[in-house]
Amino acid sequence: MTSQPITAQPGTPYGEFLAEQEEIQRLKWLASEREGHDIGFEYALNDWAKNHRAEWRSMRNQMLRQQD
């Protein structure tokens, strides 16, 4: 039995969760590179929620509406 990666459709709750998690991981990687050490997921999550989420969500919703 082989396991298949789980894929989720954009616009579904799970698909949006995965897209947001990917952006948080990207922020974590970039900030960790800049700082010279791993900043940790919790720090990246808080920074993301405070400084980036609202704008990303707005752009993401606009992109999803255009695809419909």
PDB file of C-alpha atoms in Angstrom:
ATOM      1  CA  MET A   1       0.000   0.000   0.000  1.00  0.00           C
ATOM      2  CA  THR A   2       1.444   3.380  -0.993  1.00  0.00           C
ATOM      3  CA  SER A   3       0.354   6.581   0.594  1.00  0.00           C
ATOM      4  CA  GLN A   4      -0.744   9.374  -1.695  1.00  0.00           C
ATOM      5  CA  PRO A   5      -0.176  12.990  -0.689  1.00  0.00           C
ATOM      6  CA  ILE A   6      -3.345  14.709   0.449  1.00  0.00           C
ATOM      7  CA  THR A   7      -4.341  17.472  -1.916  1.00  0.00           C
ATOM      8  CA  ALA A   8      -6.988  20.025  -1.137  1.00  0.00           C
ATOM      9  CA  GLN A   9      -8.839  22.339  -3.442  1.00  0.00           C
ATOM     10  CA  PRO A  10      -8.164  26.069  -3.108  1.00  0.00           C
ATOM     11  CA  GLY A  11     -11.127  27.780  -1.514  1.00  0.00           C
ATOM     12  CA  THR A  12     -11.999  24.851   0.745  1.00  0.00           C
ATOM     13  CA  PRO A  13     -11.286  25.297   4.447  1.00  0.00           C
ATOM     14  CA  TYR A  14      -8.538  22.671   4.380  1.00  0.00           C
ATOM     15  CA  GLY A  15      -7.066  24.051   1.154  1.00  0.00           C
ATOM     16  CA  GLU A  16      -6.914  27.538   2.635  1.00  0.00           C
ATOM     17  CA  PHE A  17      -5.379  26.202   5.846  1.00  0.00           C
ATOM     18  CA  LEU A  18      -2.625  24.507   3.824  1.00  0.00           C
ATOM     19  CA  ALA A  19      -2.010  27.635   1.712  1.00  0.00           C
ATOM     20  CA  GLU A  20      -1.710  29.789   4.824  1.00  0.00           C
ATOM     21  CA  GLN A  21       0.560  27.270   6.523  1.00  0.00           C
ATOM     22  CA  GLU A  22       2.822  27.315   3.459  1.00  0.00           C
ATOM     23  CA  GLU A  23       3.077  31.108   3.667  1.00  0.00           C
ATOM     24  CA  ILE A  24       3.930  30.930   7.380  1.00  0.00           C
ATOM     25  CA  GLN A  25       6.665  28.396   6.620  1.00  0.00           C
ATOM     26  CA  ARG A  26       8.005  30.692   3.881  1.00  0.00           C
ATOM     27  CA  LEU A  27       8.074  33.623   6.310  1.00  0.00           C
ATOM     28  CA  LYS A  28       9.797  31.418   8.912  1.00  0.00           C
ATOM     29  CA  TRP A  29      12.492  30.399   6.448  1.00  0.00           C
ATOM     30  CA  LEU A  30      13.152  33.945   5.216  1.00  0.00           C
ATOM     31  CA  ALA A  31      13.221  35.449   8.709  1.00  0.00           C
ATOM     32  CA  SER A  32      15.426  32.627  10.001  1.00  0.00           C
ATOM     33  CA  GLU A  33      17.891  33.223   7.163  1.00  0.00           C
ATOM     34  CA  ARG A  34      17.899  36.948   7.910  1.00  0.00           C
ATOM     35  CA  GLU A  35      18.365  36.416  11.671  1.00  0.00           C
ATOM     36  CA  GLY A  36      20.980  33.691  11.258  1.00  0.00           C
ATOM     37  CA  HIS A  37      19.064  31.160  13.374  1.00  0.00           C
ATOM     38  CA  ASP A  38      15.759  29.310  13.388  1.00  0.00           C
ATOM     39  CA  ILE A  39      13.131  31.728  14.688  1.00  0.00           C
ATOM     40  CA  GLY A  40      10.687  28.907  15.402  1.00  0.00           C
ATOM     41  CA  PHE A  41       7.206  28.248  14.099  1.00  0.00           C
ATOM     42  CA  GLU A  42       5.392  29.966  16.967  1.00  0.00           C
ATOM     43  CA  TYR A  43       7.276  33.238  16.442  1.00  0.00           C
ATOM     44  CA  ALA A  44       6.678  33.037  12.678  1.00  0.00           C
ATOM     45  CA  LEU A  45       2.978  32.302  13.208  1.00  0.00           C
ATOM     46  CA  ASN A  46       2.540  35.283  15.516  1.00  0.00           C
ATOM     47  CA  ASP A  47       4.469  37.579  13.164  1.00  0.00           C
ATOM     48  CA  TRP A  48       2.413  36.306  10.229  1.00  0.00           C
ATOM     49  CA  ALA A  49      -0.909  36.827  12.021  1.00  0.00           C
ATOM     50  CA  LYS A  50       0.026  40.296  13.230  1.00  0.00           C
ATOM     51  CA  ASN A  51       1.770  41.698  10.136  1.00  0.00           C
ATOM     52  CA  HIS A  52       0.827  39.761   7.016  1.00  0.00           C
ATOM     53  CA  ARG A  53      -2.336  37.686   7.295  1.00  0.00           C
ATOM     54  CA  ALA A  54      -4.967  40.356   6.578  1.00  0.00           C
ATOM     55  CA  GLU A  55      -3.311  41.545   3.376  1.00  0.00           C
ATOM     56  CA  TRP A  56      -2.575  37.984   2.212  1.00  0.00           C
ATOM     57  CA  ARG A  57      -6.161  36.913   2.947  1.00  0.00           C
ATOM     58  CA  SER A  58      -7.515  39.873   0.957  1.00  0.00           C
ATOM     59  CA  MET A  59      -5.288  39.117  -2.042  1.00  0.00           C
ATOM     60  CA  ARG A  60      -6.062  35.384  -1.773  1.00  0.00           C
ATOM     61  CA  ASN A  61      -9.836  35.998  -1.736  1.00  0.00           C
ATOM     62  CA  GLN A  62      -9.547  38.277  -4.751  1.00  0.00           C
ATOM     63  CA  MET A  63      -7.548  35.622  -6.634  1.00  0.00           C
ATOM     64  CA  LEU A  64     -10.094  32.919  -5.767  1.00  0.00           C
ATOM     65  CA  ARG A  65     -13.022  35.108  -6.936  1.00  0.00           C
ATOM     66  CA  GLN A  66     -11.284  35.707 -10.272  1.00  0.00           C
ATOM     67  CA  GLN A  67     -10.883  31.958 -10.791  1.00  0.00           C
ATOM     68  CA  ASP A  68     -14.637  31.316 -10.427  1.00  0.00           C
TER      69      ASP A  68
END
